[in-house]
Tab-separated table of C-alpha atoms and ligand atoms in Angstrom:
chain	number	residue	atom	x	y	z
A	262	MET	CA	-10.505	-49.622	3.893
A	263	ARG	CA	-13.307	-47.731	3.297
A	264	LYS	CA	-16.300	-49.730	1.837
A	265	LEU	CA	-17.604	-46.959	-0.072
A	266	TYR	CA	-15.967	-43.959	-2.098
A	267	ILE	CA	-17.575	-41.239	0.505
A	268	ALA	CA	-16.582	-38.889	2.979
A	269	SER	CA	-17.282	-39.099	6.874
A	270	GLU	CA	-19.076	-36.468	8.980
A	271	ASP	CA	-15.189	-35.969	10.138
A	272	GLU	CA	-13.355	-36.101	7.249
A	273	ILE	CA	-15.913	-32.912	6.108
A	274	LEU	CA	-15.963	-30.920	9.265
A	275	SER	CA	-12.347	-31.319	9.859
A	276	GLY	CA	-12.046	-29.615	5.953
A	277	GLU	CA	-10.109	-32.552	5.035
A	278	VAL	CA	-12.709	-32.380	1.579
A	279	THR	CA	-10.954	-29.054	0.649
A	280	ASP	CA	-9.001	-28.146	-2.713
A	281	ILE	CA	-5.111	-28.696	-2.319
A	282	TYR	CA	-4.986	-24.802	-3.160
A	283	PHE	CA	-7.087	-23.712	-0.011
A	284	ILE	CA	-4.030	-25.858	1.758
A	285	ARG	CA	-1.371	-24.247	0.163
A	286	THR	CA	-3.315	-20.990	1.418
A	287	LYS	CA	-3.003	-21.317	4.885
A	288	GLU	CA	0.551	-22.854	5.006
A	289	ILE	CA	1.902	-19.161	3.073
A	290	LEU	CA	-0.114	-17.518	5.023
A	291	LYS	CA	1.125	-18.643	8.355
A	292	LYS	CA	4.514	-18.483	7.113
A	293	TYR	CA	3.783	-14.291	6.782
A	294	ASP	CA	2.028	-14.176	9.647
A	295	LEU	CA	-1.183	-13.268	7.801
A	296	ASP	CA	-3.995	-16.276	8.491
A	297	LYS	CA	-5.020	-14.007	11.198
A	298	VAL	CA	-6.118	-10.849	8.703
A	299	LYS	CA	-9.995	-10.843	9.402
A	300	VAL	CA	-11.212	-10.679	6.679
A	301	ARG	CA	-15.276	-10.798	6.179
A	302	ALA	CA	-16.064	-12.902	3.366
A	303	GLU	CA	-19.391	-12.441	1.632
A	304	VAL	CA	-21.450	-15.550	-0.104
A	305	HIS	CA	-23.672	-15.027	-2.795
A	306	ALA	CA	-25.163	-16.424	-5.804
A	307	SER	CA	-26.292	-16.468	-9.962
A	308	LEU	CA	-29.209	-18.482	-10.635
A	309	PRO	CA	-30.316	-20.412	-13.910
A	310	LYS	CA	-31.340	-18.592	-16.557
A	311	GLY	CA	-34.937	-17.600	-16.540
A	312	TYR	CA	-34.894	-18.235	-13.160
A	313	GLU	CA	-36.178	-15.412	-10.505
A	314	TRP	CA	-35.220	-16.320	-7.020
A	315	GLY	CA	-33.577	-19.564	-5.774
A	316	VAL	CA	-34.858	-20.949	-2.237
A	317	PHE	CA	-31.611	-20.379	0.367
A	318	THR	CA	-31.070	-23.967	1.919
A	319	GLY	CA	-28.220	-26.149	3.453
A	320	LEU	CA	-28.059	-23.101	6.111
A	321	GLU	CA	-27.836	-25.939	9.536
A	322	GLU	CA	-25.090	-27.984	7.634
A	323	ALA	CA	-23.083	-25.126	6.678
A	324	LEU	CA	-23.315	-23.940	10.228
A	325	LYS	CA	-21.645	-27.056	11.300
A	326	LEU	CA	-18.733	-26.324	9.570
A	327	PHE	CA	-18.167	-22.895	11.468
A	328	GLU	CA	-18.756	-24.439	14.539
A	329	GLY	CA	-16.031	-24.192	17.589
A	330	LYS	CA	-13.439	-21.845	14.555
A	331	GLU	CA	-13.029	-17.938	16.574
A	332	ILE	CA	-15.774	-16.619	13.444
A	333	ASN	CA	-19.149	-14.823	13.931
A	334	VAL	CA	-21.416	-16.360	10.803
A	335	TYR	CA	-24.409	-14.091	9.482
A	336	ALA	CA	-26.812	-15.484	6.875
A	337	LEU	CA	-30.368	-15.496	5.657
A	338	PRO	CA	-32.810	-17.926	7.571
A	339	GLU	CA	-33.362	-21.405	5.643
A	340	GLY	CA	-35.852	-21.215	3.504
A	341	THR	CA	-35.279	-17.420	2.577
A	342	LEU	CA	-35.998	-17.069	-1.070
A	343	PHE	CA	-33.366	-14.998	-2.842
A	344	LYS	CA	-32.795	-12.863	-6.193
A	345	PRO	CA	-29.116	-12.835	-8.156
A	346	ASP	CA	-26.113	-11.388	-6.063
A	347	GLU	CA	-27.925	-10.701	-2.478
A	348	PRO	CA	-25.974	-11.416	0.076
A	349	LEU	CA	-26.598	-14.790	1.470
A	350	MET	CA	-24.211	-15.750	4.158
A	351	ILE	CA	-21.707	-13.285	5.734
A	352	ILE	CA	-18.428	-15.100	7.433
A	353	GLU	CA	-16.287	-12.390	9.479
A	354	GLY	CA	-13.061	-13.526	11.293
A	355	PRO	CA	-9.570	-14.210	11.111
A	356	ILE	CA	-9.067	-15.832	7.309
A	357	GLY	CA	-6.545	-18.939	7.938
A	358	GLU	CA	-9.812	-19.878	10.386
A	359	PHE	CA	-12.134	-20.742	7.530
A	360	VAL	CA	-10.235	-20.859	4.419
A	361	GLU	CA	-9.605	-24.580	3.400
A	362	LEU	CA	-14.331	-24.824	4.373
A	363	GLU	CA	-14.828	-22.544	1.413
A	364	THR	CA	-15.130	-26.613	-0.588
A	365	SER	CA	-17.177	-28.002	1.793
A	366	LEU	CA	-18.907	-25.053	2.702
A	367	LEU	CA	-19.919	-23.834	-0.916
A	368	GLY	CA	-20.841	-27.644	-1.694
A	369	ILE	CA	-23.233	-27.964	0.385
A	370	LEU	CA	-24.907	-24.400	0.335
A	371	ARG	CA	-25.541	-25.207	-3.685
A	372	HIS	CA	-26.027	-28.627	-3.341
A	373	TYR	CA	-29.232	-28.306	-1.403
A	374	THR	CA	-30.278	-24.943	-2.367
A	375	SER	CA	-30.377	-26.058	-6.154
A	376	VAL	CA	-32.016	-28.617	-5.193
A	377	SER	CA	-34.883	-27.410	-2.943
A	378	THR	CA	-34.667	-24.006	-5.304
A	379	LYS	CA	-36.291	-26.926	-8.233
A	380	ALA	CA	-38.188	-28.365	-5.540
A	381	ALA	CA	-40.178	-25.545	-4.973
A	382	ARG	CA	-40.044	-24.667	-8.823
A	383	ILE	CA	-42.485	-27.772	-9.064
A	384	LYS	CA	-44.144	-27.142	-5.940
A	385	ARG	CA	-45.064	-23.171	-6.844
A	386	LEU	CA	-46.573	-24.589	-9.938
A	387	SER	CA	-48.544	-27.893	-9.168
A	388	TRP	CA	-51.379	-25.534	-7.984
A	389	ASN	CA	-51.136	-26.994	-5.004
A	390	LYS	CA	-51.401	-30.515	-5.739
A	391	THR	CA	-49.477	-33.220	-3.642
A	392	VAL	CA	-46.180	-33.146	-5.539
A	393	LEU	CA	-43.775	-36.288	-3.783
A	394	PHE	CA	-39.912	-36.673	-3.595
A	395	PHE	CA	-39.235	-40.792	-5.898
A	396	GLY	CA	-35.522	-39.095	-6.923
A	397	LEU	CA	-33.518	-41.537	-4.588
A	398	ARG	CA	-32.356	-43.890	-6.846
A	399	ALA	CA	-31.544	-40.971	-8.963
A	400	ALA	CA	-28.263	-40.561	-6.770
A	401	HIS	CA	-25.382	-41.756	-4.548
A	402	PRO	CA	-27.532	-43.155	-1.296
A	403	ALA	CA	-24.953	-41.456	1.127
A	404	ILE	CA	-26.940	-38.141	-0.195
A	405	GLY	CA	-30.357	-39.984	-0.217
A	406	PRO	CA	-31.190	-38.525	3.050
A	407	MET	CA	-29.688	-35.145	2.510
A	408	LEU	CA	-31.755	-34.639	-1.142
A	409	ASP	CA	-34.621	-35.929	1.012
A	410	ARG	CA	-34.538	-33.059	3.642
A	411	ALA	CA	-33.629	-29.922	0.252
A	412	THR	CA	-36.874	-31.541	-1.444
A	413	TYR	CA	-38.997	-31.633	1.635
A	414	ILE	CA	-38.156	-27.830	3.363
A	415	GLY	CA	-38.116	-26.879	-0.720
A	416	GLY	CA	-42.039	-27.094	-0.032
A	417	LEU	CA	-42.440	-30.859	-1.426
A	418	ASP	CA	-45.338	-32.416	0.594
A	419	GLY	CA	-43.250	-35.649	1.038
A	420	VAL	CA	-40.458	-38.592	0.618
A	421	SER	CA	-40.729	-41.959	-0.567
A	422	GLY	CA	-36.567	-42.599	1.103
A	423	VAL	CA	-37.283	-44.285	4.406
A	424	LEU	CA	-34.007	-42.803	6.392
A	425	GLY	CA	-34.777	-39.625	4.976
A	426	ALA	CA	-38.391	-39.632	5.977
A	427	LYS	CA	-36.964	-40.660	9.834
A	428	LEU	CA	-34.413	-37.994	9.701
A	429	LEU	CA	-37.443	-35.643	9.376
A	430	GLY	CA	-39.477	-36.408	11.995
A	431	ILE	CA	-42.153	-37.603	9.009
A	432	LYS	CA	-43.648	-41.031	7.497
A	433	PRO	CA	-42.279	-41.970	3.822
A	434	MET	CA	-44.682	-41.689	1.808
A	435	GLY	CA	-45.244	-44.195	-1.839
A	436	THR	CA	-47.555	-46.703	-3.225
A	437	MET	CA	-45.974	-49.788	-5.066
A	438	PRO	CA	-43.961	-50.775	-7.165
A	439	HIS	CA	-44.005	-52.776	-10.850
A	440	THR	CA	-41.858	-55.907	-9.161
A	441	LEU	CA	-44.803	-56.251	-7.233
A	442	ILE	CA	-47.424	-57.142	-10.017
A	443	ILE	CA	-45.110	-58.526	-12.139
A	444	VAL	CA	-43.656	-61.680	-9.461
A	445	PHE	CA	-48.196	-62.181	-8.491
A	446	GLU	CA	-47.912	-61.688	-12.717
A	447	ASP	CA	-51.662	-60.848	-12.039
A	448	PRO	CA	-52.603	-57.003	-11.197
A	449	VAL	CA	-56.089	-57.453	-9.444
A	450	LYS	CA	-53.918	-60.589	-7.158
A	451	ALA	CA	-50.918	-57.252	-6.507
A	452	TRP	CA	-53.403	-54.990	-5.825
A	453	LYS	CA	-55.410	-57.264	-3.460
A	454	ALA	CA	-52.556	-58.409	-1.906
A	455	PHE	CA	-51.352	-55.297	-1.020
A	456	ASP	CA	-54.352	-54.159	0.818
A	457	GLU	CA	-54.635	-57.477	2.901
A	458	VAL	CA	-50.958	-56.478	4.114
A	459	MET	CA	-50.391	-53.335	4.324
A	460	PRO	CA	-51.734	-51.682	7.718
A	461	SER	CA	-55.048	-49.352	6.992
A	462	ASP	CA	-53.416	-46.258	7.867
A	463	VAL	CA	-51.086	-46.723	4.015
A	464	PRO	CA	-53.284	-45.409	1.243
A	465	ARG	CA	-54.249	-48.147	-1.013
A	466	ILE	CA	-52.901	-45.948	-4.867
A	467	ALA	CA	-52.553	-48.786	-7.063
A	468	LEU	CA	-50.011	-49.139	-9.401
A	469	THR	CA	-52.259	-49.100	-13.226
A	470	ASP	CA	-49.758	-48.975	-15.997
A	471	THR	CA	-48.407	-52.756	-15.619
A	472	PHE	CA	-49.279	-54.756	-18.204
A	473	TYR	CA	-52.832	-53.257	-20.004
A	474	ASP	CA	-53.880	-50.228	-20.563
A	475	GLU	CA	-54.506	-47.594	-18.409
A	476	ARG	CA	-58.151	-46.897	-18.315
A	477	MET	CA	-58.479	-51.187	-18.050
A	478	GLU	CA	-56.062	-51.630	-15.417
A	479	SER	CA	-57.705	-48.283	-13.958
A	480	LEU	CA	-61.498	-49.791	-13.678
A	481	MET	CA	-59.361	-53.152	-12.609
A	482	ALA	CA	-58.070	-51.495	-9.230
A	483	ALA	CA	-61.432	-49.145	-8.411
A	484	LYS	CA	-63.693	-52.487	-8.782
A	485	ALA	CA	-60.810	-54.726	-7.061
A	486	LEU	CA	-60.427	-52.684	-4.185
A	487	GLY	CA	-64.323	-50.005	-4.225
A	488	SER	CA	-64.814	-48.034	-1.548
A	489	LYS	CA	-61.169	-49.184	-0.358
A	490	LEU	CA	-59.387	-47.415	-3.608
A	491	PHE	CA	-57.216	-44.291	-2.639
A	492	GLY	CA	-56.136	-43.484	-6.050
A	493	VAL	CA	-54.396	-44.684	-9.064
A	494	ARG	CA	-50.437	-43.871	-10.151
A	495	LEU	CA	-49.967	-43.589	-13.784
A	496	ASP	CA	-46.471	-44.560	-14.773
A	497	THR	CA	-46.647	-45.259	-17.961
A	498	PRO	CA	-43.474	-46.203	-20.000
A	499	ARG	CA	-42.035	-43.662	-22.198
A	500	SER	CA	-42.139	-45.627	-25.568
A	501	ARG	CA	-46.240	-45.881	-24.593
A	502	ARG	CA	-47.248	-41.975	-24.193
A	503	GLY	CA	-48.346	-40.389	-27.686
A	504	ASN	CA	-50.350	-37.681	-25.460
A	505	MET	CA	-49.939	-37.972	-21.593
A	506	LYS	CA	-52.951	-35.859	-20.790
A	507	SER	CA	-55.502	-37.127	-23.213
A	508	ILE	CA	-54.536	-40.452	-21.055
A	509	VAL	CA	-55.021	-38.572	-17.626
A	510	GLN	CA	-58.706	-36.990	-19.095
A	511	GLU	CA	-59.684	-40.460	-20.493
A	512	VAL	CA	-58.323	-42.069	-17.063
A	513	ARG	CA	-60.729	-39.680	-14.684
A	514	TRP	CA	-63.158	-39.995	-17.486
A	515	ALA	CA	-63.833	-43.210	-17.254
A	516	LEU	CA	-63.965	-43.691	-13.606
A	517	ASP	CA	-66.092	-41.155	-12.824
A	518	LEU	CA	-68.374	-43.001	-15.670
A	519	ALA	CA	-68.593	-45.985	-13.691
A	520	GLY	CA	-68.756	-44.028	-10.035
A	521	TYR	CA	-65.381	-44.172	-9.085
A	522	LYS	CA	-65.412	-40.221	-8.390
A	523	HIS	CA	-63.567	-40.688	-5.258
A	524	VAL	CA	-61.024	-42.514	-6.674
A	525	LYS	CA	-57.387	-40.061	-7.209
A	526	ILE	CA	-55.135	-39.735	-9.650
A	527	PHE	CA	-50.846	-39.626	-9.301
A	528	VAL	CA	-48.912	-39.419	-12.446
A	529	SER	CA	-45.191	-40.045	-11.900
A	530	GLY	CA	-42.000	-40.769	-14.073
A	531	GLY	CA	-40.245	-38.382	-16.159
A	532	ILE	CA	-42.200	-35.375	-15.003
A	533	ASN	CA	-40.760	-31.925	-15.460
A	534	GLU	CA	-42.245	-28.387	-14.829
A	535	LYS	CA	-43.780	-28.143	-18.223
A	536	GLU	CA	-45.205	-31.599	-17.517
A	537	ILE	CA	-46.489	-30.275	-13.909
A	538	VAL	CA	-48.242	-27.375	-15.540
A	539	GLU	CA	-49.620	-29.744	-18.366
A	540	LEU	CA	-51.291	-31.737	-16.012
A	541	ARG	CA	-52.064	-30.306	-13.182
A	542	ASP	CA	-55.782	-29.190	-13.428
A	543	LEU	CA	-56.215	-32.796	-14.120
A	544	VAL	CA	-54.387	-35.264	-11.355
A	545	ASP	CA	-54.404	-35.434	-7.568
A	546	GLY	CA	-50.433	-35.904	-7.242
A	547	PHE	CA	-47.120	-35.858	-8.739
A	548	GLY	CA	-44.410	-38.067	-8.374
A	549	VAL	CA	-40.899	-36.594	-9.352
A	550	GLY	CA	-37.684	-37.438	-9.517
A	551	THR	CA	-34.951	-36.979	-11.618
A	552	SER	CA	-35.911	-33.262	-12.829
A	553	ILE	CA	-35.547	-31.994	-8.921
A	554	ALA	CA	-32.445	-34.831	-8.568
A	555	PHE	CA	-30.594	-33.563	-11.308
A	556	PRO	CA	-31.581	-30.024	-11.132
A	557	PRO	CA	-30.354	-26.776	-12.656
A	558	SER	CA	-27.505	-25.159	-10.998
A	559	VAL	CA	-27.883	-22.522	-8.552
A	560	ASP	CA	-23.915	-20.958	-8.799
A	561	ILE	CA	-22.754	-20.488	-4.938
A	562	SER	CA	-19.566	-18.115	-4.566
A	563	MET	CA	-17.899	-16.783	-1.739
A	564	ASP	CA	-15.736	-13.991	-2.534
A	565	VAL	CA	-13.513	-11.987	1.016
A	566	VAL	CA	-15.566	-8.151	0.160
A	567	GLU	CA	-13.616	-6.439	3.395
A	568	LYS	CA	-10.598	-6.841	5.644
A	569	TYR	CA	-9.463	-4.908	8.619
A	570	ASP	CA	-6.972	-2.621	9.265
A	571	GLU	CA	-5.977	-3.380	13.259
A	572	LYS	CA	-3.702	0.120	13.539
A	573	SER	CA	-7.132	2.103	12.688
A	574	GLY	CA	-9.347	-0.159	13.802
A	575	LYS	CA	-11.705	0.100	10.348
A	576	TRP	CA	-12.659	-2.485	7.797
A	577	TYR	CA	-12.488	-1.384	4.633
A	578	PRO	CA	-13.275	-2.732	1.728
A	579	ILE	CA	-11.627	-5.034	-1.009
A	580	SER	CA	-12.379	-7.657	-3.681
A	581	LYS	CA	-11.815	-9.046	-7.170
A	582	ARG	CA	-12.737	-7.194	-10.084
A	583	GLY	CA	-16.574	-8.194	-10.635
A	584	LYS	CA	-17.891	-8.138	-7.402
A	585	LEU	CA	-18.714	-5.546	-5.741
A	586	PRO	CA	-16.751	-4.176	-2.836
A	587	GLY	CA	-17.815	-3.930	0.757
A	588	ALA	CA	-20.092	-6.335	2.708
A	589	LYS	CA	-23.430	-5.648	2.200
A	590	LYS	CA	-27.114	-5.761	4.257
A	591	LEU	CA	-29.788	-7.406	2.424
A	592	PHE	CA	-33.334	-5.869	4.091
A	593	ARG	CA	-37.045	-7.104	2.369
A	594	CYS	CA	-40.449	-5.753	2.593
A	595	ARG	CA	-42.993	-8.288	1.661
A	596	PRO	CA	-45.066	-8.937	0.780
A	597	GLY	CA	-43.153	-10.208	-2.012
A	598	LEU	CA	-39.019	-9.983	-2.436
A	599	ASN	CA	-39.095	-6.204	-2.293
A	600	ASP	CA	-35.298	-6.118	-1.242
A	601	TYR	CA	-32.460	-3.513	-0.476
A	602	VAL	CA	-28.867	-4.489	-0.505
A	603	LEU	CA	-27.465	-1.939	1.132
A	604	PRO	CA	-24.003	-1.727	2.785
A	605	TRP	CA	-23.172	-3.342	6.169
A	606	GLY	CA	-23.846	-0.895	8.800
A	607	SER	CA	-27.030	1.017	7.240
A	608	GLU	CA	-30.395	1.378	8.491
A	609	ALA	CA	-33.264	-0.534	7.765
A	610	PRO	CA	-34.761	1.455	4.415
A	611	VAL	CA	-38.883	2.178	5.469
A	612	CYS	CA	-41.635	0.124	3.519
A	613	ARG	CA	-44.137	1.685	1.487
A	614	ASP	CA	-46.457	0.674	4.139
A	615	GLY	CA	-44.540	2.632	7.071
A	616	SER	CA	-42.610	0.202	8.810
A	617	ARG	CA	-39.124	-0.896	8.582
A	618	ALA	CA	-38.091	-3.739	6.274
A	619	GLU	CA	-36.953	-6.947	7.974
A	620	ASP	CA	-33.446	-6.914	8.207
A	621	LEU	CA	-32.566	-10.551	6.439
A	622	LEU	CA	-28.694	-11.141	7.774
A	623	VAL	CA	-28.999	-12.582	10.984
A	624	LYS	CA	-26.485	-13.609	12.904
A	625	TYR	CA	-25.743	-17.348	13.587
A	626	ILE	CA	-22.624	-17.255	15.131
A	627	GLU	CA	-20.486	-15.454	17.460
A	628	ASP	CA	-17.093	-16.741	18.747
A	629	GLY	CA	-17.095	-20.571	16.960
A	630	ARG	CA	-20.598	-20.130	19.243
A	631	LEU	CA	-24.421	-21.608	17.846
A	632	VAL	CA	-26.360	-18.133	18.908
A	633	ARG	CA	-30.100	-18.664	17.760
A	634	LYS	CA	-32.530	-21.279	17.776
A	635	LEU	CA	-32.440	-23.356	14.253
A	636	PRO	CA	-35.792	-24.360	12.954
A	637	THR	CA	-37.268	-27.888	12.103
A	638	ALA	CA	-37.547	-29.004	9.063
A	639	LYS	CA	-41.540	-27.997	9.232
A	640	GLU	CA	-41.281	-24.833	10.015
A	641	ILE	CA	-38.808	-24.427	7.340
A	642	ARG	CA	-40.902	-26.434	5.031
A	643	GLU	CA	-43.958	-24.039	6.054
A	644	TYR	CA	-41.920	-20.617	6.057
A	645	VAL	CA	-41.063	-21.345	2.137
A	646	LEU	CA	-44.618	-21.834	1.511
A	647	LYS	CA	-44.774	-18.696	3.037
A	648	GLN	CA	-43.077	-16.854	0.595
A	649	LEU	CA	-43.878	-18.968	-3.039
A	650	SER	CA	-47.295	-17.912	-2.239
A	651	GLU	CA	-46.474	-14.066	-2.011
A	652	VAL	CA	-44.368	-14.713	-5.167
A	653	PRO	CA	-45.660	-14.699	-8.884
A	654	GLU	CA	-45.800	-19.162	-10.929
A	655	PRO	CA	-41.818	-18.827	-12.708
A	656	LYS	CA	-42.330	-19.442	-16.681
A	657	PRO	CA	-41.681	-23.532	-16.442
A	658	ILE	CA	-38.951	-24.412	-17.739
B	420	LIG	C1	-41.314	-43.772	-11.122
B	420	LIG	C2	-39.995	-43.858	-12.161
B	420	LIG	C3	-38.843	-43.318	-11.323
B	420	LIG	C4	-39.886	-42.635	-9.990
B	420	LIG	C5	-40.915	-42.774	-10.455
B	420	LIG	C6	-39.374	-40.607	-10.581
B	420	LIG	O1	-40.938	-45.433	-10.167
B	420	LIG	O2	-39.987	-45.191	-13.491
B	420	LIG	O3	-37.892	-44.165	-10.868
B	420	LIG	O4	-39.148	-40.859	-11.866
B	420	LIG	P1	-38.348	-39.994	-12.745
B	420	LIG	O5	-36.893	-39.789	-12.610
B	420	LIG	O6	-38.697	-40.274	-14.493
B	420	LIG	O7	-38.733	-38.763	-12.148
B	420	LIG	P2	-41.648	-46.268	-10.044
B	420	LIG	O8	-42.805	-46.931	-11.341
B	420	LIG	O9	-41.876	-47.027	-8.766
B	420	LIG	O10	-40.553	-47.457	-10.896
B	420	LIG	P3	-40.381	-49.397	-11.295
B	420	LIG	O11	-40.559	-49.219	-12.866
B	420	LIG	O12	-38.963	-49.696	-10.119
B	420	LIG	O13	-41.576	-49.744	-10.511
């Protein structure tokens, strides 16, 4: 009897977390001896309105679905920026080997990619200010570590989640909750207790919005902890947010005037793209939760685009209407997203500087075996940040 309504790793990898119509399809295909028919299935995406690119993530988990199956899998490296309708992944092999895995595959890729894309947009808009993920409380804890990973590889600087950070091999980052201050009934006592108990490598960032005005509490914290105070966090309640920009400006002014220029200002609570743009030149960092944990959906789908004819030994294009038949390759000239989508088997075009365009769809699985070393989360994050530096700032939504 399970205590939580969540699927186990085995249930996901065995294909049990699927839509019933795939199980029925498999049964019918088997009966007609069609489950051995070799196909190429292509994964591609459409983007939310106003988005120019997405960040392809979830690959490491998605590949786990295919290990041990008699198939080949080609994909963009995890963290690659892509544009609408570009091929993200090609799965090649007998349809019966993977038909029921489509549900979990798309679920993993869509959720990861939607979260990472939003995280990347926020990071790109932040003018390189620190952005931490504070959104664990917005989602079921079963996927907490997945959200932490998706946001970190999407370019955020850190996550508050303890287990997520452990799996990423990084230190969890955070400040203090209102609960600490309320239990002490006195912010100064709470900040001093934090300073006394916490090891020296934990930055002293005082939450300064609990009982009094943000300017007052920030000055109180600076006075109480002096040079030890690393920063203040303003999580101003919605009911008090007349103009957050003015509040931050006032706190900065007051701290500077009183000689506390070293004290950084962090802002959290209800931060989305427009708030990032409004506050980015004033603050030192952001804590962002819900807007990333519940991002607009990057709609990822999979379609059979080629079948193999055993008699002629040739692949031939086929697809449902509305989708381009034939497997495709994605070539890119960098910097930026100067892309070419060409039929499978095409040669890499020549870029303006005379070099060959990068062939982005690479083989990850051959006959069910992983044939490429997977990058670490840190490496994926660096790859994302590099690409983000090559694209224009998105229009905040
Ligand atoms: C802040 C806020 C949200 C967190 C950050 C993310 O937490 O209240 O819960 O905000 P977002 O989802 O709106 O982006 P704290 O101030 O630490 O919360 P608490 O009031 O529990 O101390």
